[in-house]
XYZ file of C-alpha atoms in Angstrom:
516
model
C 11.911 -23.789 -10.854
C 10.811 -20.176 -10.741
C 12.183 -17.506 -13.055
C 12.823 -13.842 -12.367
C 11.523 -11.890 -15.325
C 10.518 -8.335 -16.160
C 6.989 -7.012 -15.922
C 6.766 -6.895 -19.713
C 7.858 -10.533 -19.962
C 5.351 -11.565 -17.299
C 2.474 -10.211 -19.351
C 3.413 -12.538 -22.207
C 2.521 -15.463 -19.928
C -1.132 -14.342 -19.864
C -3.287 -15.408 -22.798
C -6.520 -14.213 -24.353
C -9.520 -15.416 -22.376
C -7.529 -16.394 -19.279
C -9.101 -16.389 -15.828
C -6.881 -14.124 -13.723
C -7.162 -13.831 -9.932
C -5.483 -10.853 -8.265
C -4.947 -10.488 -4.540
C -4.683 -7.220 -2.627
C -6.740 -4.579 -0.835
C -6.637 -0.975 -2.050
C -2.838 -0.454 -2.004
C -2.119 -3.315 0.404
C -0.276 -6.076 -1.483
C -1.229 -4.391 -4.761
C 0.882 -5.933 -7.583
C 0.967 -2.557 -9.253
C 3.870 -3.086 -11.646
C 2.267 -6.147 -13.223
C -1.148 -4.476 -13.546
C 0.449 -1.412 -15.116
C 2.276 -3.540 -17.682
C -0.928 -5.439 -18.437
C -2.704 -2.214 -19.321
C 0.221 -1.000 -21.422
C 0.246 -4.261 -23.360
C -3.465 -4.054 -24.098
C -3.259 -0.410 -25.170
C -0.265 -1.050 -27.425
C -1.145 -4.416 -28.950
C -4.764 -5.179 -28.028
C -3.841 -8.176 -25.897
C -4.290 -10.093 -23.786
C -8.030 -9.527 -24.092
C -11.378 -11.023 -23.040
C -10.025 -11.789 -19.587
C -12.036 -12.942 -16.606
C -10.631 -10.875 -13.727
C -11.289 -12.006 -10.163
C -10.503 -10.166 -6.914
C -11.843 -10.841 -3.388
C -11.166 -7.208 -2.425
C -11.114 -4.085 -4.578
C -7.651 -3.073 -5.728
C -6.355 0.438 -6.270
C -5.716 3.305 -3.891
C -5.731 6.018 -6.551
C -7.786 6.739 -9.631
C -6.558 4.797 -12.628
C -4.798 2.121 -10.589
C -5.747 -1.342 -9.410
C -8.853 -2.727 -11.104
C -9.124 0.458 -13.156
C -6.096 -0.625 -15.186
C -8.549 -3.045 -16.851
C -11.214 -0.416 -17.574
C -11.037 -0.591 -21.368
C -13.668 -2.153 -23.599
C -12.589 -5.586 -24.787
C -9.862 -5.962 -22.178
C -12.121 -7.801 -19.730
C -15.062 -10.023 -20.521
C -16.096 -10.763 -16.954
C -15.423 -9.423 -13.463
C -15.934 -11.397 -10.274
C -15.289 -9.237 -7.225
C -15.894 -9.188 -3.510
C -15.902 -5.403 -3.322
C -15.799 -2.516 -5.773
C -14.979 1.189 -5.976
C -17.257 2.619 -3.300
C -15.180 5.716 -2.561
C -15.202 7.228 -6.022
C -18.429 6.466 -7.930
C -16.827 7.744 -11.133
C -14.214 4.994 -11.188
C -13.858 3.834 -14.760
C -14.578 0.163 -14.160
C -17.799 0.969 -12.358
C -18.859 2.992 -15.385
C -18.300 -0.018 -17.656
C -20.450 -2.115 -15.326
C -23.287 0.421 -15.337
C -23.026 0.747 -19.120
C -23.295 -3.058 -19.577
C -19.908 -3.217 -21.284
C -18.584 -5.963 -19.034
C -20.184 -8.862 -17.172
C -19.889 -8.383 -13.423
C -20.584 -10.501 -10.355
C -20.331 -9.693 -6.664
C -19.492 -12.542 -4.260
C -19.348 -12.080 -0.486
C -15.688 -11.577 0.348
C -15.388 -14.399 2.862
C -17.123 -16.818 0.500
C -14.673 -15.777 -2.206
C -11.677 -16.544 0.020
C -13.199 -19.867 1.101
C -13.887 -20.784 -2.511
C -10.252 -20.087 -3.406
C -9.123 -22.232 -0.472
C -11.420 -25.111 -1.460
C -10.431 -24.835 -5.110
C -6.765 -25.101 -4.189
C -7.461 -28.057 -1.900
C -9.206 -29.949 -4.687
C -12.675 -29.727 -3.170
C -15.769 -29.641 -5.438
C -16.590 -26.049 -4.496
C -18.149 -24.260 -1.537
C -21.327 -24.866 0.436
C -22.177 -21.938 2.687
C -25.134 -20.426 4.506
C -23.641 -16.979 4.107
C -25.664 -14.813 1.723
C -28.908 -16.792 1.770
C -31.900 -14.502 1.130
C -29.645 -11.612 0.095
C -28.344 -10.387 -3.251
C -25.929 -13.352 -3.311
C -28.868 -15.778 -3.454
C -29.888 -16.729 -7.049
C -33.544 -16.292 -6.042
C -32.768 -12.615 -5.477
C -29.972 -11.599 -7.831
C -27.251 -14.210 -7.601
C -24.552 -11.562 -7.353
C -25.192 -10.213 -10.849
C -24.501 -6.470 -11.119
C -25.987 -5.559 -14.508
C -28.304 -6.703 -17.282
C -25.623 -8.198 -19.538
C -24.587 -10.627 -16.803
C -26.753 -13.689 -17.372
C -25.046 -16.873 -16.244
C -25.794 -18.237 -12.774
C -22.625 -18.868 -10.775
C -24.356 -19.904 -7.552
C -27.107 -22.439 -6.795
C -29.350 -23.217 -3.836
C -28.849 -26.783 -2.598
C -30.535 -28.687 0.219
C -28.486 -30.877 2.549
C -29.833 -32.514 5.705
C -33.024 -30.502 5.394
C -31.208 -27.161 5.283
C -30.632 -24.734 2.421
C -27.123 -23.755 1.367
C -25.581 -21.670 -1.380
C -23.288 -23.706 -3.596
C -20.459 -22.232 -5.677
C -18.578 -24.439 -8.130
C -14.799 -24.437 -7.841
C -13.051 -21.593 -9.616
C -10.981 -21.747 -12.768
C -7.739 -19.869 -12.140
C -5.340 -19.797 -15.082
C -3.163 -17.066 -13.598
C -2.739 -15.929 -10.000
C -1.094 -12.538 -9.526
C 0.164 -11.970 -5.999
C 2.535 -9.640 -4.220
C 5.042 -10.112 -1.421
C 8.058 -8.391 0.041
C 10.855 -10.749 -0.949
C 11.672 -13.879 -2.911
C 14.491 -16.123 -1.739
C 16.725 -18.407 -3.774
C 14.138 -21.205 -3.599
C 11.280 -19.038 -4.837
C 9.638 -18.706 -1.422
C 7.620 -15.494 -1.037
C 7.787 -13.673 2.312
C 5.811 -10.749 3.729
C 8.195 -9.096 6.197
C 7.247 -5.558 5.082
C 3.521 -6.217 4.606
C 0.849 -5.868 7.314
C -1.589 -8.498 5.960
C -1.512 -11.670 3.875
C -4.890 -11.398 2.074
C -5.180 -15.068 1.135
C -2.158 -15.164 -1.183
C -1.351 -18.799 -0.346
C -4.901 -19.997 -1.101
C -4.891 -18.076 -4.369
C -1.547 -19.450 -5.498
C -2.665 -23.003 -4.663
C -5.972 -22.487 -6.509
C -4.022 -21.692 -9.663
C -1.517 -24.517 -9.347
C -4.137 -27.182 -8.550
C -5.328 -27.329 -12.150
C -2.196 -26.339 -14.021
C -2.364 -22.565 -13.786
C 0.602 -20.283 -13.185
C 1.545 -17.939 -10.347
C 3.197 -14.586 -10.974
C 4.539 -12.842 -7.891
C 5.670 -9.236 -7.603
C 8.230 -8.540 -4.876
C 10.520 -5.736 -3.794
C 13.776 -7.685 -3.542
C 15.602 -11.001 -3.802
C 17.132 -12.364 -0.598
C 19.243 -15.279 0.619
C 17.252 -18.289 1.785
C 16.759 -18.372 5.534
C 17.252 -14.633 6.065
C 13.565 -14.082 6.891
C 11.783 -15.702 9.826
C 9.989 -18.807 8.495
C 6.651 -17.621 9.935
C 6.802 -14.689 7.510
C 7.205 -16.962 4.473
C 3.661 -17.318 3.127
C 3.970 -18.960 -0.304
C 6.358 -21.872 -0.929
C 8.548 -21.660 -3.994
C 7.047 -24.785 -5.547
C 3.869 -22.760 -6.122
C 5.656 -19.847 -7.817
C 6.417 -19.763 -11.530
C 7.522 -16.210 -12.252
C 8.759 -13.360 -10.099
C 8.809 -9.697 -11.030
C 11.084 -7.408 -9.036
C 9.288 -4.075 -8.640
C 10.750 -1.981 -11.433
C 8.790 1.183 -10.741
C 9.512 4.032 -8.349
C 9.765 2.565 -4.847
C 8.041 5.706 -3.505
C 4.839 4.382 -5.074
C 5.022 1.280 -2.887
C 3.191 1.671 0.415
C 5.362 1.708 3.507
C 3.938 0.947 6.920
C 5.058 1.909 10.437
C 6.771 -0.865 12.377
C 3.883 -0.779 14.852
C 1.544 -1.819 12.024
C 3.880 -4.646 11.016
C 3.958 -5.819 14.645
C 7.671 -5.138 15.150
C 7.201 -2.556 17.931
C 4.423 -1.257 20.179
C 3.889 2.461 19.667
C 2.236 4.726 22.272
C -1.263 5.727 21.203
C -1.467 9.460 21.650
C -4.530 11.495 20.764
C -3.002 14.710 19.472
C -6.359 16.205 18.568
C -9.897 15.254 19.590
C -12.391 14.333 16.921
C -14.459 17.441 15.995
C -17.965 17.447 17.429
C -20.041 17.040 14.294
C -22.690 14.678 12.927
C -20.156 11.881 12.448
C -18.900 12.105 16.002
C -22.483 12.076 17.278
C -22.970 8.721 15.548
C -19.668 7.358 16.828
C -20.412 8.382 20.404
C -23.826 6.758 20.263
C -22.233 3.563 18.972
C -19.737 3.650 21.835
C -22.606 3.525 24.325
C -23.510 0.064 22.975
C -20.109 -1.432 23.774
C -19.358 -3.680 26.727
C -16.094 -4.378 28.487
C -14.161 -7.131 26.740
C -16.178 -7.007 23.517
C -14.617 -8.301 20.304
C -15.740 -5.543 17.926
C -15.683 -5.609 14.145
C -15.507 -2.267 12.353
C -16.785 -1.631 8.856
C -15.625 0.912 6.307
C -16.988 4.457 6.563
C -18.094 6.176 9.748
C -17.584 3.120 12.030
C -13.899 2.953 11.043
C -13.285 6.037 13.221
C -14.664 4.437 16.391
C -11.154 3.748 17.777
C -10.519 7.506 17.924
C -13.506 7.914 20.236
C -12.342 4.896 22.251
C -8.941 6.546 22.732
C -10.549 9.867 23.648
C -12.799 8.176 26.208
C -9.921 6.038 27.527
C -11.767 2.765 26.890
C -9.443 1.380 24.211
C -7.902 -1.187 26.554
C -11.373 -2.465 27.480
C -12.105 -3.513 23.888
C -10.646 -5.728 21.174
C -11.124 -4.399 17.646
C -11.037 -6.615 14.583
C -10.900 -5.978 10.833
C -11.666 -8.753 8.356
C -8.388 -8.146 6.526
C -6.367 -9.633 9.377
C -5.595 -7.605 12.517
C -7.154 -8.442 15.863
C -6.456 -6.037 18.703
C -4.645 -2.733 18.514
C -6.009 0.393 16.868
C -7.439 -0.087 13.362
C -6.972 2.780 10.937
C -4.662 4.765 13.211
C -2.026 5.001 10.475
C -4.631 6.300 8.018
C -5.041 2.992 6.177
C -8.230 0.963 6.553
C -7.528 -2.744 6.905
C -4.458 -2.498 9.140
C -4.009 -1.719 12.821
C -1.297 -0.261 15.003
C -0.120 -2.536 17.830
C -2.185 -5.578 16.782
C -2.280 -8.533 19.153
C -2.238 -10.848 16.158
C -2.686 -10.762 12.395
C -4.583 -13.657 10.865
C -5.082 -14.488 7.228
C -8.451 -13.293 5.935
C -9.667 -16.882 5.590
C -9.160 -17.409 9.322
C -10.779 -14.112 10.255
C -13.937 -14.952 8.344
C -14.055 -18.395 9.947
C -13.883 -16.635 13.313
C -16.776 -14.364 12.343
C -19.091 -16.984 10.883
C -18.482 -19.153 13.953
C -20.140 -16.395 16.014
C -17.097 -15.200 17.954
C -17.820 -11.485 17.480
C -19.794 -9.743 20.210
C -20.809 -6.771 18.095
C -20.205 -5.328 14.656
C -20.488 -1.681 13.632
C -21.110 -1.267 9.901
C -22.118 1.470 7.513
C -25.531 1.574 5.893
C -26.254 2.618 2.348
C -30.038 2.209 2.212
C -32.546 0.901 4.745
C -36.192 0.073 4.070
C -39.209 0.180 6.370
C -38.739 -3.504 7.242
C -35.147 -3.012 8.376
C -33.493 -4.576 5.330
C -30.145 -3.020 4.422
C -28.613 -2.429 0.990
C -24.894 -1.728 1.020
C -23.718 -3.328 -2.217
C -25.258 -1.278 -5.066
C -27.411 1.827 -5.109
C -27.799 4.982 -7.176
C -24.464 5.493 -9.000
C -22.379 3.474 -6.543
C -21.254 -0.140 -6.688
C -19.575 -0.921 -3.393
C -20.062 -4.660 -3.372
C -20.860 -6.680 -0.289
C -17.260 -6.927 0.867
C -17.150 -8.880 4.108
C -20.608 -7.678 5.174
C -22.442 -10.991 4.708
C -19.959 -13.013 6.743
C -19.692 -10.352 9.438
C -23.436 -10.286 10.134
C -23.973 -14.034 9.685
C -23.699 -15.065 13.344
C -23.008 -11.826 15.218
C -25.555 -11.280 18.008
C -25.521 -7.473 17.885
C -25.383 -5.539 14.619
C -25.128 -1.745 14.587
C -25.769 -0.013 11.252
C -24.453 3.533 11.209
C -24.851 6.450 8.832
C -26.331 9.874 8.416
C -30.109 10.193 8.029
C -29.696 11.710 4.557
C -26.673 11.912 2.252
C -25.315 14.201 -0.413
C -24.927 17.605 1.168
C -26.403 17.148 4.648
C -25.340 20.054 6.866
C -25.838 20.126 10.604
C -24.502 22.029 13.554
C -24.479 21.480 17.287
C -25.275 24.500 19.423
C -25.678 24.440 23.204
C -26.102 20.671 23.215
C -28.735 20.621 20.474
C -28.573 19.273 16.950
C -29.672 21.695 14.234
C -30.459 20.537 10.694
C -29.262 23.352 8.446
C -29.697 21.574 5.128
C -30.970 18.127 4.247
C -28.964 15.868 1.975
C -30.167 15.139 -1.555
C -30.599 11.427 -0.956
C -32.778 9.758 1.631
C -31.170 6.683 3.149
C -34.356 5.336 4.729
C -36.890 4.466 2.029
C -39.999 2.349 1.557
C -38.117 0.346 -1.086
C -34.435 -0.233 -1.716
C -32.502 -1.446 -4.755
C -31.280 -4.706 -3.228
C -30.796 -6.620 0.001
C -27.391 -7.095 1.604
C -28.854 -7.790 5.055
C -32.219 -9.513 5.311
C -33.976 -8.286 8.462
C -36.396 -11.214 8.525
C -33.519 -13.699 8.623
C -31.796 -11.686 11.360
C -35.005 -11.717 13.388
C -35.242 -15.492 13.037
C -31.695 -15.761 14.383
C -32.629 -13.520 17.341
C -30.009 -10.971 16.339
C -30.287 -7.456 17.730
C -30.213 -4.750 15.052
C -29.782 -1.023 15.670
C -29.746 1.768 13.106
C -27.916 4.829 14.409
C -28.029 8.217 12.701
C -27.119 11.700 13.877
C -30.741 12.518 14.734
C -32.478 9.217 15.419
C -31.877 5.707 16.707
C -34.038 2.854 15.416
C -34.180 -0.799 16.376
C -35.552 -3.766 14.472
C -38.990 -4.603 15.827
C -41.422 -7.382 14.966
C -42.660 -5.627 11.828
C -39.831 -3.289 10.934
C -38.120 -0.142 12.151
C -39.020 1.276 15.558
C -37.928 4.776 16.570
C -36.360 4.581 20.037
C -34.349 7.802 20.428
C -34.052 11.256 18.918
C -31.417 13.949 19.243
C -31.884 17.007 21.480
C -33.185 19.878 19.348
C -34.867 17.543 16.870
C -38.602 17.690 16.281
C -39.716 14.078 15.761
C -42.474 14.929 13.282
C -40.663 17.597 11.272
C -37.125 16.196 11.195
C -37.771 12.449 11.241
C -41.286 11.246 10.429
C -42.006 13.822 7.709
C -38.680 13.020 6.051
C -39.660 9.367 5.600
C -41.782 8.034 2.737
C -43.231 5.316 4.967
C -44.833 5.118 8.371
C -42.583 4.037 11.180
C -43.499 2.836 14.640
C -42.590 5.220 17.438
C -41.783 3.375 20.650
C -43.949 4.181 23.638
C -40.793 4.902 25.631
C -39.076 6.967 22.927
C -36.569 9.330 24.504
C -33.859 11.863 23.777
C -30.381 10.566 23.047
C -27.845 10.883 25.866
C -27.129 14.597 26.273
C -23.395 13.932 26.773
C -23.147 13.010 23.096
C -23.791 16.615 22.098
C -21.332 18.305 24.468
C -17.712 19.116 23.533
C -16.139 17.589 26.640
C -15.432 13.891 27.097
C -18.486 11.787 27.852
C -16.817 9.826 30.635
C -17.906 6.415 29.332
C -17.354 3.531 31.728
C -17.717 0.117 30.133
C -19.150 -2.702 32.210
């Protein structure tokens, strides 16, 4: 039978050296009260310490919250994460990783969720083709993020003449989850939450081998007062419940249209400014076809729905985010990972199954670094650890992959005058280089799968050719030699039919896109 206890009492259930798995995404389902009390306990008494902290998605919407609550030497021995603090490179936990003060692994997000599901179901682990010949592969880096991280947590196995990555089942001593309510039977429901983030699989993974589940909720309710489809974790899996004791204003609230309770009119109050980002978004939009199921990645591609609304093509497309929503308008409420007016909201496990089965028509993702062969590094470069997130699963079987980003980063300034792009100042960091720090997307593997890869920047469009990058388009006003070729530290093939990008992209009025 579950017990309702305080946050301080909950922390006493966690022991030195425990393996703790936390579910959430930024501030979505973030069990903030429990994490706060964990940090306070460590700072005041030095314990619990030497924890292994696991999280499929990075937690924390503000500096000092989420995973950063653990950013103290000795608090954590090992991190295993699907994604990390890409938005703020100075996040404290990332600093500990770079300084070799904590072991750190990066697993593909979908593989992480599947491994939790298999662990809970009593399976021996996970066999997957996702991540082969990328940083997840032990022959490359095996997900290790720094020099102090030595142990291999993934192996290459051969079954039926085919290679697979094999992850052993996880050890989960403590699962920390969050919901909206707990009823009198201990059932956890999500009536005020827009996604479920694999909380059932995580709770089951803990209970399968004698671990405990601590759930943070907002309220206690009478059994049966919430629709049974919104009850996600049965009470028999829940040991302790913490009612949120902190200021309710700190808890994210979502519009009813995000929760699926109402359908809200989508009104574009202000058009997206015509700048380098919009140029990229408009060029992406020209690759879409009527009826496409489109995945959107974090960064520039996340704003594609705004262009779709502006061009009145929203109803011709179905957008999808790996955190759950299919249909509707992702990011319209200002939160990545949720959508207004979704057609459905699946658990992340189901979304990744949909992706790896090849049901996406196209994905639009950001690009951190790209080399001359078309390989992409999105997980770790310079002073940023972003992690792979759902990238590996998203590109696994998708026939068309669009990588989007500016040509240079760190201070790039451009302007658009009379339909021409002007480079006023180059960024400090080149994103296209002869070598890159790691491989998140292996171009050779994509070529073998006959996947179509495009690399779209504000000034140039490349495709993946037989040997590497091929320049296919350039922006009006751009000198190919001066602004593209001379800015690269490698030779790139220029297509015989290279042409200017569509002039409509660089005009302030609507493009008038008609999807077919």
